[in-house]
Coordinates of C-alpha atoms in Angstrom, one line a residue:
Chain A
M189 CA 64.7 123.5 -74.3
N190 CA 68.3 122.8 -75.7
D191 CA 67.0 120.2 -78.2
P192 CA 70.1 120.0 -81.0
A193 CA 67.5 119.6 -84.0
D194 CA 65.6 122.9 -83.1
P195 CA 67.5 124.3 -86.4
R196 CA 67.0 128.1 -84.7
R197 CA 69.0 126.4 -81.5
A198 CA 71.3 125.0 -84.0
A199 CA 71.8 127.9 -85.8
A200 CA 72.7 129.8 -82.7
A201 CA 74.9 127.7 -81.2
A202 CA 77.1 127.1 -84.6
A203 CA 77.5 131.1 -84.5
R204 CA 79.0 130.4 -80.8
T205 CA 81.3 128.0 -82.1
S206 CA 82.6 129.9 -85.1
Y207 CA 82.8 132.9 -83.0
E208 CA 84.8 131.1 -80.1
R209 CA 86.8 129.5 -83.2
L210 CA 88.0 132.8 -84.6
L211 CA 88.6 133.8 -81.2
A212 CA 90.8 131.8 -80.2
F213 CA 92.7 132.2 -83.7
L214 CA 93.2 135.5 -83.4
A215 CA 93.6 136.4 -79.7
A216 CA 96.1 133.5 -80.0
R217 CA 98.0 135.5 -82.3
S218 CA 97.2 138.9 -81.2
H219 CA 98.1 138.4 -77.7
D220 CA 94.7 140.9 -77.2
L221 CA 91.9 139.2 -76.1
A222 CA 90.1 142.5 -75.4
A223 CA 90.7 143.9 -78.7
T224 CA 90.0 140.8 -80.2
E225 CA 86.4 140.6 -78.9
D226 CA 85.8 144.0 -79.6
A227 CA 86.5 143.1 -82.8
L228 CA 84.4 140.1 -83.3
A229 CA 81.7 141.4 -81.2
D230 CA 79.4 143.0 -84.0
A231 CA 79.7 140.1 -86.5
F232 CA 79.0 137.5 -83.7
R233 CA 75.6 139.5 -82.7
E234 CA 74.5 139.8 -85.9
A235 CA 75.3 136.4 -86.5
L236 CA 73.7 135.2 -83.4
E237 CA 70.3 137.6 -85.1
R238 CA 70.6 136.8 -88.7
W239 CA 71.2 132.8 -89.0
P240 CA 68.5 131.4 -87.2
A241 CA 66.4 132.7 -89.8
T242 CA 68.8 132.4 -92.5
G243 CA 70.6 129.0 -91.9
I244 CA 74.2 128.5 -90.9
P245 CA 76.2 129.8 -93.7
A246 CA 78.3 127.3 -95.8
A247 CA 81.6 128.9 -94.1
P248 CA 81.1 130.1 -91.3
E249 CA 84.1 132.1 -90.4
A250 CA 84.2 133.6 -93.4
W251 CA 81.0 134.7 -93.0
L252 CA 82.1 136.0 -89.4
L253 CA 85.6 137.6 -91.1
T254 CA 83.7 139.6 -93.8
V255 CA 81.2 141.4 -90.9
A256 CA 84.4 141.9 -88.3
R257 CA 86.5 143.9 -91.7
R258 CA 84.6 146.5 -91.3
R259 CA 84.0 147.3 -87.7
L260 CA 88.0 147.0 -88.1
V261 CA 88.1 149.1 -90.9
D262 CA 86.0 151.7 -89.0
A263 CA 88.2 151.2 -85.6
A264 CA 91.2 152.5 -87.6
R265 CA 90.2 154.9 -89.3
R266 CA 88.0 156.8 -86.2
E267 CA 91.3 155.9 -84.1
G268 CA 94.1 157.0 -86.9
T269 CA 97.0 156.0 -84.8
R270 CA 98.2 152.5 -85.7
D271 CA 99.6 150.9 -82.8
A272 CA 101.7 147.2 -82.8
A273 CA 98.7 145.5 -81.0
A274 CA 96.3 146.6 -83.2
D275 CA 99.1 145.3 -86.5
D276 CA 99.0 142.1 -85.0
L277 CA 95.2 142.0 -84.6
R278 CA 95.2 143.1 -88.7
A279 CA 97.8 140.2 -89.5
A280 CA 95.9 137.8 -87.5
Y281 CA 93.0 138.6 -89.2
D282 CA 94.8 138.0 -92.3
E283 CA 95.7 134.6 -91.7
A284 CA 92.0 133.9 -90.8
A285 CA 90.6 135.4 -93.8
A286 CA 93.3 133.2 -96.1
L287 CA 92.5 130.1 -94.2
A288 CA 88.8 130.3 -93.9
A289 CA 88.3 131.0 -97.4
T290 CA 90.7 128.4 -98.3
T291 CA 90.4 125.5 -96.0
E292 CA 87.4 123.3 -94.9
A293 CA 87.5 122.9 -91.2
F294 CA 88.4 125.9 -89.7
P295 CA 91.6 125.2 -87.0
D296 CA 90.2 124.5 -83.7
D297 CA 92.0 126.1 -80.8
R298 CA 89.7 126.4 -77.6
L299 CA 91.4 124.7 -75.5
K300 CA 94.4 127.9 -75.8
L301 CA 91.1 129.8 -74.6
L302 CA 90.7 127.9 -71.4
F303 CA 94.1 127.8 -70.7
V304 CA 94.8 131.1 -70.5
C305 CA 91.7 132.1 -68.8
A306 CA 92.9 129.4 -66.2
H307 CA 96.1 130.8 -66.7
P308 CA 98.4 131.0 -62.7
A309 CA 98.9 134.6 -63.6
I310 CA 95.4 135.5 -63.2
A311 CA 93.7 135.2 -59.7
P312 CA 91.8 131.9 -59.2
E313 CA 88.6 133.5 -58.8
M314 CA 89.1 134.9 -61.8
H315 CA 89.2 131.8 -64.2
T316 CA 85.2 131.3 -64.0
P317 CA 84.6 134.8 -64.9
L318 CA 87.0 135.1 -67.5
M319 CA 86.1 132.1 -69.3
L320 CA 82.3 132.4 -68.9
Q321 CA 83.2 136.0 -71.2
V322 CA 85.9 135.1 -73.0
V323 CA 84.6 131.5 -74.2
L324 CA 81.2 131.5 -74.1
G325 CA 80.7 135.6 -74.9
L326 CA 78.0 135.8 -71.4
D327 CA 78.3 139.3 -70.3
A328 CA 79.4 141.3 -67.2
A329 CA 75.7 141.9 -65.8
R330 CA 75.3 137.9 -66.2
I331 CA 78.4 136.7 -64.4
G332 CA 77.9 139.2 -61.6
S333 CA 74.8 137.7 -60.8
A334 CA 76.0 134.7 -60.7
F335 CA 78.8 135.5 -58.5
L336 CA 77.1 138.1 -56.2
V337 CA 79.7 141.1 -57.6
A338 CA 77.9 144.1 -58.7
P339 CA 78.1 144.3 -62.6
A340 CA 80.5 147.1 -62.7
T341 CA 83.0 145.7 -60.4
M342 CA 82.7 142.3 -62.5
G343 CA 83.1 144.1 -65.4
Q344 CA 86.0 146.6 -64.4
R345 CA 88.0 142.6 -62.8
L346 CA 87.5 141.3 -65.9
V347 CA 88.9 144.2 -68.0
R348 CA 92.3 144.0 -65.2
A349 CA 92.3 140.0 -66.3
K350 CA 92.2 140.8 -70.0
T351 CA 95.0 143.6 -69.5
K352 CA 97.0 141.6 -67.4
L353 CA 97.1 138.6 -69.9
R354 CA 98.1 141.4 -72.9
D355 CA 100.6 143.0 -70.7
A356 CA 102.4 139.9 -69.9
G357 CA 102.6 138.7 -72.7
I358 CA 101.1 135.7 -72.1
A359 CA 101.3 132.6 -74.4
F360 CA 98.0 131.1 -75.8
D361 CA 99.2 127.8 -75.6
V362 CA 97.8 124.4 -74.5
P363 CA 100.6 123.5 -71.9
E364 CA 103.6 121.1 -72.4
K365 CA 103.2 117.7 -71.2
D366 CA 104.6 118.2 -67.3
D367 CA 103.3 121.1 -66.8
L368 CA 99.3 120.1 -68.0
A369 CA 98.0 118.3 -64.9
P370 CA 98.2 121.4 -62.7
R371 CA 97.1 124.1 -65.2
L372 CA 94.1 121.1 -66.3
A373 CA 93.3 121.1 -62.6
A374 CA 92.9 125.0 -62.8
V375 CA 90.7 124.6 -65.8
L376 CA 88.1 121.6 -64.7
A377 CA 87.9 123.8 -61.2
A378 CA 86.8 126.5 -63.2
V379 CA 84.4 124.4 -65.4
Y380 CA 83.1 123.2 -61.6
A381 CA 82.8 126.5 -60.8
A382 CA 80.5 127.4 -63.2
Y383 CA 78.3 124.8 -62.9
G384 CA 78.3 125.0 -59.2
A385 CA 77.6 128.8 -59.6
G386 CA 74.6 128.0 -61.8
R387 CA 73.4 125.3 -59.4
D388 CA 73.7 127.4 -55.9
G389 CA 70.8 129.1 -54.6
L390 CA 69.3 130.1 -57.9
G391 CA 66.6 127.6 -57.6
S392 CA 64.7 127.5 -60.8
D393 CA 66.1 131.0 -62.4
E394 CA 66.5 130.2 -66.2
G395 CA 69.8 132.2 -66.5
A396 CA 70.9 129.4 -64.0
A397 CA 69.9 126.5 -65.3
D398 CA 71.7 128.1 -69.0
L399 CA 75.1 128.2 -67.0
C400 CA 75.0 124.7 -66.4
A401 CA 74.3 123.3 -69.5
E402 CA 77.2 126.1 -70.4
A403 CA 79.3 124.4 -68.0
V404 CA 78.6 120.9 -69.7
S405 CA 79.1 121.8 -73.2
L406 CA 82.6 122.7 -71.7
A407 CA 83.2 119.6 -69.9
R408 CA 82.2 117.9 -73.2
L409 CA 84.6 120.3 -75.1
L410 CA 87.2 119.2 -73.1
A411 CA 86.7 115.2 -73.4
A412 CA 86.9 116.0 -76.8
F413 CA 90.1 117.6 -76.8
L414 CA 91.9 115.6 -74.1
P415 CA 90.6 112.2 -74.1
D416 CA 93.5 110.9 -72.5
E417 CA 93.1 112.8 -69.2
P418 CA 91.5 110.6 -66.7
E419 CA 90.3 114.0 -64.5
V420 CA 88.1 115.6 -68.0
W421 CA 85.9 111.8 -68.3
G422 CA 85.8 112.2 -64.2
L423 CA 84.3 116.4 -64.9
L424 CA 81.9 115.5 -67.6
A425 CA 80.8 112.0 -65.7
M426 CA 80.2 113.9 -62.8
L427 CA 78.6 116.9 -64.0
L428 CA 76.3 114.7 -66.4
H429 CA 75.1 112.8 -63.5
C430 CA 73.8 116.0 -61.5
E431 CA 72.2 117.3 -64.8
A432 CA 70.4 113.7 -65.3
R433 CA 68.9 114.1 -61.2
E434 CA 67.6 118.0 -61.7
P435 CA 64.1 117.2 -62.8
A436 CA 64.0 115.0 -59.0
R437 CA 65.8 117.9 -57.0
R438 CA 62.0 120.0 -56.4
T439 CA 58.7 118.1 -56.1
A440 CA 56.1 120.1 -58.2
D441 CA 55.3 122.7 -55.7
G442 CA 58.9 123.1 -55.5
A443 CA 60.2 121.5 -52.3
Y444 CA 64.0 120.7 -51.5
V445 CA 64.4 117.2 -52.0
R446 CA 67.5 115.6 -51.0
L447 CA 69.6 113.1 -53.3
S448 CA 68.9 109.6 -51.1
H449 CA 64.8 110.7 -51.5
Q450 CA 64.7 111.6 -54.9
D451 CA 62.3 109.6 -56.7
T452 CA 64.7 107.8 -59.8
R453 CA 62.0 107.2 -62.1
A454 CA 62.2 110.9 -63.0
W455 CA 66.3 110.5 -63.4
D456 CA 67.1 111.3 -67.4
P457 CA 68.4 107.6 -68.1
A458 CA 70.5 108.6 -71.2
L459 CA 71.9 111.4 -69.6
R460 CA 73.1 108.6 -66.5
A461 CA 73.6 106.5 -69.5
E462 CA 76.4 109.2 -70.8
A463 CA 78.0 109.9 -67.3
D464 CA 78.6 106.3 -66.8
A465 CA 79.8 105.8 -70.0
A466 CA 82.4 108.8 -69.7
L467 CA 83.4 107.6 -65.8
R468 CA 84.1 104.0 -67.7
E469 CA 86.2 105.8 -69.9
G470 CA 88.1 107.7 -67.6
S471 CA 88.4 105.0 -64.7
R472 CA 90.6 102.5 -67.9
F473 CA 93.6 104.7 -66.8
G474 CA 93.9 103.6 -63.2
R475 CA 94.6 107.0 -62.2
F476 CA 91.8 108.5 -60.0
G477 CA 91.8 112.2 -58.6
R478 CA 89.4 114.6 -57.5
F479 CA 86.7 114.2 -60.6
L480 CA 87.1 110.7 -60.7
F481 CA 85.7 110.1 -57.1
E482 CA 82.9 112.1 -57.3
A483 CA 81.7 111.1 -60.5
A484 CA 82.0 107.6 -58.7
I485 CA 80.4 108.9 -55.7
Q486 CA 78.0 110.2 -58.4
S487 CA 77.2 106.9 -60.0
A488 CA 77.1 104.9 -56.5
H489 CA 74.4 106.7 -55.7
A490 CA 72.9 106.4 -59.1
R491 CA 72.4 103.1 -58.8
R492 CA 69.1 103.5 -56.6
A493 CA 67.7 103.4 -59.9
E494 CA 67.9 100.1 -59.9
T495 CA 68.7 98.7 -56.6
H496 CA 66.3 100.8 -54.7
T497 CA 68.6 101.3 -52.0
T498 CA 71.7 103.4 -51.3
D499 CA 75.1 101.4 -50.5
W500 CA 76.4 103.9 -48.3
A501 CA 79.4 102.0 -47.2
A502 CA 80.8 102.1 -50.6
V503 CA 79.7 106.1 -51.0
A504 CA 81.6 106.1 -47.1
L505 CA 84.6 104.6 -49.0
L506 CA 84.6 107.1 -51.7
Y507 CA 84.3 110.1 -49.6
G508 CA 87.1 108.9 -47.9
A509 CA 89.2 108.5 -50.6
L510 CA 88.3 111.9 -52.1
V511 CA 89.4 113.5 -48.7
R512 CA 92.4 112.0 -49.1
V513 CA 93.6 113.6 -52.4
A514 CA 91.4 116.9 -52.5
P515 CA 91.0 117.9 -48.8
T516 CA 87.9 120.3 -48.6
V517 CA 85.8 120.9 -46.3
G518 CA 82.8 120.1 -48.6
A519 CA 84.1 116.3 -48.9
A520 CA 85.2 116.0 -45.8
V521 CA 81.5 117.1 -44.3
A522 CA 79.8 115.0 -46.7
H523 CA 82.4 112.6 -45.9
A524 CA 80.9 113.2 -42.7
A525 CA 77.1 112.4 -44.0
A526 CA 77.8 109.6 -45.5
V527 CA 79.6 108.2 -42.9
L528 CA 76.8 108.6 -41.0
E529 CA 74.4 106.3 -43.2
A530 CA 77.0 104.0 -43.4
H531 CA 78.4 103.4 -39.5
G532 CA 76.2 105.4 -37.2
P533 CA 76.2 109.4 -35.3
P534 CA 79.5 108.5 -33.3
A535 CA 81.8 108.1 -36.5
A536 CA 80.0 111.1 -38.3
L537 CA 80.5 113.6 -35.0
A538 CA 84.0 112.4 -34.4
L539 CA 84.7 113.7 -38.1
L540 CA 82.7 116.5 -37.6
D541 CA 84.5 117.8 -34.4
A542 CA 88.0 117.6 -36.4
L543 CA 87.1 120.0 -38.9
A544 CA 88.5 123.5 -37.7
P545 CA 85.4 126.2 -36.5
R546 CA 86.7 128.9 -38.7
D547 CA 86.5 126.6 -41.6
V548 CA 82.4 125.9 -40.7
A549 CA 81.6 129.3 -39.2
A550 CA 79.4 130.1 -42.4
Y551 CA 79.2 126.7 -44.0
Q552 CA 76.0 125.8 -44.2
P553 CA 76.3 122.0 -45.2
Y554 CA 77.9 121.5 -41.7
W555 CA 75.3 122.5 -39.9
A556 CA 72.7 120.8 -41.4
V557 CA 74.4 117.3 -41.2
R558 CA 75.4 118.3 -37.7
A559 CA 71.7 118.9 -36.9
G560 CA 71.3 115.9 -38.2
V561 CA 73.7 113.8 -36.5
L562 CA 72.9 115.4 -32.9
A563 CA 69.6 114.3 -33.6
R564 CA 70.2 110.9 -34.6
L565 CA 72.5 110.9 -30.7
G566 CA 69.2 112.2 -28.8
R567 CA 70.7 115.4 -28.2
R568 CA 68.1 117.8 -29.2
D569 CA 69.0 121.2 -27.8
E570 CA 72.4 120.9 -29.7
A571 CA 70.7 119.4 -32.4
R572 CA 68.2 122.3 -33.1
A573 CA 71.1 125.1 -32.5
A574 CA 72.6 123.1 -35.6
Y575 CA 69.3 123.4 -37.2
E576 CA 68.9 127.1 -36.9
R577 CA 72.2 128.0 -38.0
A578 CA 71.8 126.2 -41.2
I579 CA 68.8 127.7 -41.9
G580 CA 70.2 131.0 -41.3
L581 CA 72.8 130.0 -43.3
S582 CA 70.2 129.0 -46.3
A583 CA 70.1 131.4 -49.4
D584 CA 67.6 128.9 -51.3
P585 CA 64.0 129.2 -49.6
A586 CA 63.3 125.8 -50.0
V587 CA 66.0 124.2 -48.3
R588 CA 65.1 126.7 -45.7
A589 CA 62.0 125.0 -45.1
F590 CA 63.4 121.1 -46.2
L591 CA 65.4 122.1 -42.9
H592 CA 62.4 124.0 -40.8
G593 CA 60.6 120.5 -41.5
E594 CA 63.5 118.1 -40.6
M595 CA 64.0 120.1 -37.2
A596 CA 60.1 119.9 -36.1
A597 CA 60.3 116.0 -37.1
P598 CA 60.1 114.0 -33.8
Chain B
M28 CA 84.6 147.3 -43.6
K29 CA 81.5 147.8 -41.9
F30 CA 77.8 147.5 -44.2
A31 CA 74.3 148.1 -44.0
F32 CA 71.8 146.0 -45.4
L33 CA 68.7 147.2 -45.7
S34 CA 65.9 144.6 -46.3
F35 CA 62.7 145.2 -48.4
E36 CA 59.6 143.0 -48.0
S37 CA 57.6 142.3 -50.9
P38 CA 53.6 142.6 -49.7
A39 CA 53.5 138.9 -49.7
D40 CA 56.1 138.5 -47.0
I41 CA 55.2 141.3 -44.9
A42 CA 51.6 139.4 -44.2
R43 CA 53.6 136.1 -43.5
R44 CA 54.6 138.2 -40.6
T45 CA 51.5 137.7 -38.9
G46 CA 49.0 135.3 -39.0
K47 CA 49.0 131.1 -38.7
D48 CA 51.3 130.8 -41.5
S49 CA 54.1 133.6 -39.5
K50 CA 56.3 131.1 -37.6
A51 CA 58.8 129.4 -40.7
Y52 CA 58.8 133.2 -41.9
V53 CA 59.6 134.7 -38.3
D54 CA 62.2 131.9 -37.3
G55 CA 63.9 132.2 -41.0
W56 CA 64.8 135.5 -39.9
M57 CA 65.8 134.4 -36.2
A58 CA 68.2 131.5 -37.7
Y59 CA 69.5 134.5 -40.0
G60 CA 70.4 137.2 -37.7
A61 CA 71.6 134.1 -35.1
A62 CA 73.6 132.8 -38.0
L63 CA 75.8 136.4 -38.9
Q64 CA 76.0 136.6 -34.8
Q65 CA 77.4 132.8 -34.1
A66 CA 80.0 133.9 -37.5
G67 CA 81.0 137.1 -36.1
V68 CA 80.3 139.4 -38.2
L69 CA 77.1 141.1 -36.7
V70 CA 77.3 144.7 -35.4
S71 CA 73.3 145.8 -34.5
G72 CA 70.2 145.2 -36.4
A73 CA 66.9 145.4 -35.9
G74 CA 63.5 144.7 -37.6
L75 CA 60.9 147.7 -38.1
E76 CA 57.3 147.6 -37.5
P77 CA 55.0 147.8 -40.9
I78 CA 54.8 151.0 -42.8
T79 CA 51.2 151.5 -41.2
T80 CA 52.8 152.4 -37.9
A81 CA 55.7 154.8 -39.5
T82 CA 55.2 158.5 -38.7
T83 CA 57.2 161.1 -40.7
L84 CA 58.6 164.3 -40.6
R85 CA 59.5 167.4 -43.1
S86 CA 60.1 171.0 -42.9
R87 CA 59.3 173.3 -45.5
D88 CA 60.1 177.2 -45.3
G89 CA 60.7 176.7 -41.7
K90 CA 56.7 175.4 -41.3
R91 CA 56.7 171.7 -40.3
Q92 CA 55.1 169.1 -41.8
V93 CA 53.7 165.9 -40.0
Q94 CA 52.7 163.1 -41.7
D95 CA 51.3 159.6 -41.2
G96 CA 53.0 157.2 -43.1
P97 CA 56.7 156.2 -44.7
Y98 CA 58.5 158.7 -46.8
A99 CA 58.8 156.7 -50.0
D100 CA 56.0 154.4 -50.3
T101 CA 57.3 151.7 -52.2
K102 CA 55.5 148.1 -52.6
D103 CA 58.3 146.5 -51.0
Q104 CA 59.0 148.1 -47.8
F105 CA 61.6 149.3 -46.0
G106 CA 61.2 146.3 -43.4
G107 CA 65.1 146.2 -41.0
F108 CA 68.7 146.7 -41.7
Y109 CA 71.5 144.9 -39.7
I110 CA 75.1 146.3 -39.6
V111 CA 77.7 144.1 -40.4
D112 CA 81.5 144.1 -40.1
V113 CA 83.2 141.7 -43.0
P114 CA 86.2 142.0 -44.9
S115 CA 84.7 143.2 -48.2
L116 CA 81.8 143.9 -50.4
D117 CA 82.2 140.2 -51.4
V118 CA 82.0 139.2 -48.6
A119 CA 79.0 141.3 -47.6
L120 CA 77.2 140.3 -50.6
E121 CA 77.4 136.4 -49.8
W122 CA 75.8 137.1 -46.5
A123 CA 73.0 139.3 -48.2
S124 CA 72.5 137.0 -50.4
K125 CA 71.3 134.6 -47.2
S126 CA 68.6 136.8 -46.5
P127 CA 65.1 135.8 -45.6
C128 CA 63.6 138.5 -47.3
L129 CA 65.2 137.6 -51.1
P130 CA 62.8 135.4 -52.5
G131 CA 60.3 138.0 -52.9
G132 CA 62.2 141.7 -51.4
A133 CA 65.4 142.4 -51.8
I134 CA 68.5 143.4 -49.4
E135 CA 70.5 147.0 -51.0
V136 CA 73.7 146.9 -49.3
R137 CA 75.7 150.1 -48.5
P138 CA 79.3 150.7 -46.9
L139 CA 78.9 152.8 -43.8
I140 CA 81.1 156.1 -44.0
P141 CA 84.0 155.4 -41.7
F142 CA 84.5 157.1 -38.3
P143 CA 87.2 160.0 -39.5
P144 CA 90.7 159.2 -37.8
K145 CA 91.3 160.6 -34.3

């Protein structure tokens, strides 16, 4: 459904890219994201409607600016007052118009937008929603649904975040060398969260699939901008591996299939190849962070397509390394699951028992993995209680049905 | 903060409460309630018998009316409720998203009016 050869889709993508470039350029100069979005909103909407029919204009940014000018002039007339922010925006606008009229390729500042959305001055839980709205143009209702927040509340939080960026005078810049790594980690985490929001519990919902595709396109964008950052390649490789397996995650009648039981013939070979190329690209620096380890784990799983067996010892080793660089509950539980297969249930149970009860009380994967470990140890009553807990914590009915089946297995 | 989860079950789910396929559905509710309880967020809750068992009282101009059936006859049935105690609406929605009534029905999340301070 994301066929780039489809001219209508290509036109919509071009409209979006041009809009993003203009927004990045104007906001970096006016420092007012909300006002810049307002100024461009109508032009972007019109481009999305008209370009698929008329074709992409020769100078897309200039086209958008011409339409946006009407809106800008109208707004100035309506409000009748002049404030400094509006002046900044108009000055930026004139600069952009001059550039769009003279240069071949309009400057691409989109990376600045990604960094400003994941700025430390903004609460971490707002990084991804802000990115989805500012960089991808999604509305608050859709973002709210993806993050389980009421649309009006999400709208208010987005407005507050943008106001803070403006009032705190935060620079729209790509951080310098020393600051880049920590700031980039926040950007990557936000893109990953966007992918997770698309994947989690939303089953076959079409909007969810779109959100995953948007996250992958953000990761591709980052790799194009920052090809010397290994973690960028790691994130891209990991997301592409997940995308490659999407067709195998469910049976034809919607039942959930766990990774080690998926039909590898249903995996997308082109996406797999792109994923492994990205992993190689990131690995050549010899610096391994969270996302490169995650990508290496996914790549190890993917090799089952050729070897017909999962190398659990390798997967367990890689998860062990991941837990050391990024000690999250998710990584620890996945580590235990791999250790169960590689080294047996007692070793896996020891890892699970080491986790803090309050960290796992409402964490579904912990209870699902724990149930499997206890079942293998023959501790049936405890296994049953853990399965029930996992079922009660699952949002996805297909996962609930899968766990019911596991629980009933002899 | 205390919230009420009002569960609205789809006609298909109401049908799944009984009959030979009921086990997975009913067990799902048991597991959900147990998960709320074990996480320490459950205050109370109950499932309700189907609307065919409901009786509704009204009083109009001093005249009492008793009627068979629910107050509102909706496609999805009000089938039960939980009261949960969680730090915020965000956490409440996270829990609500795991409700077994969700794929076909809906869950309404409403804050409880706090008791007035003594």
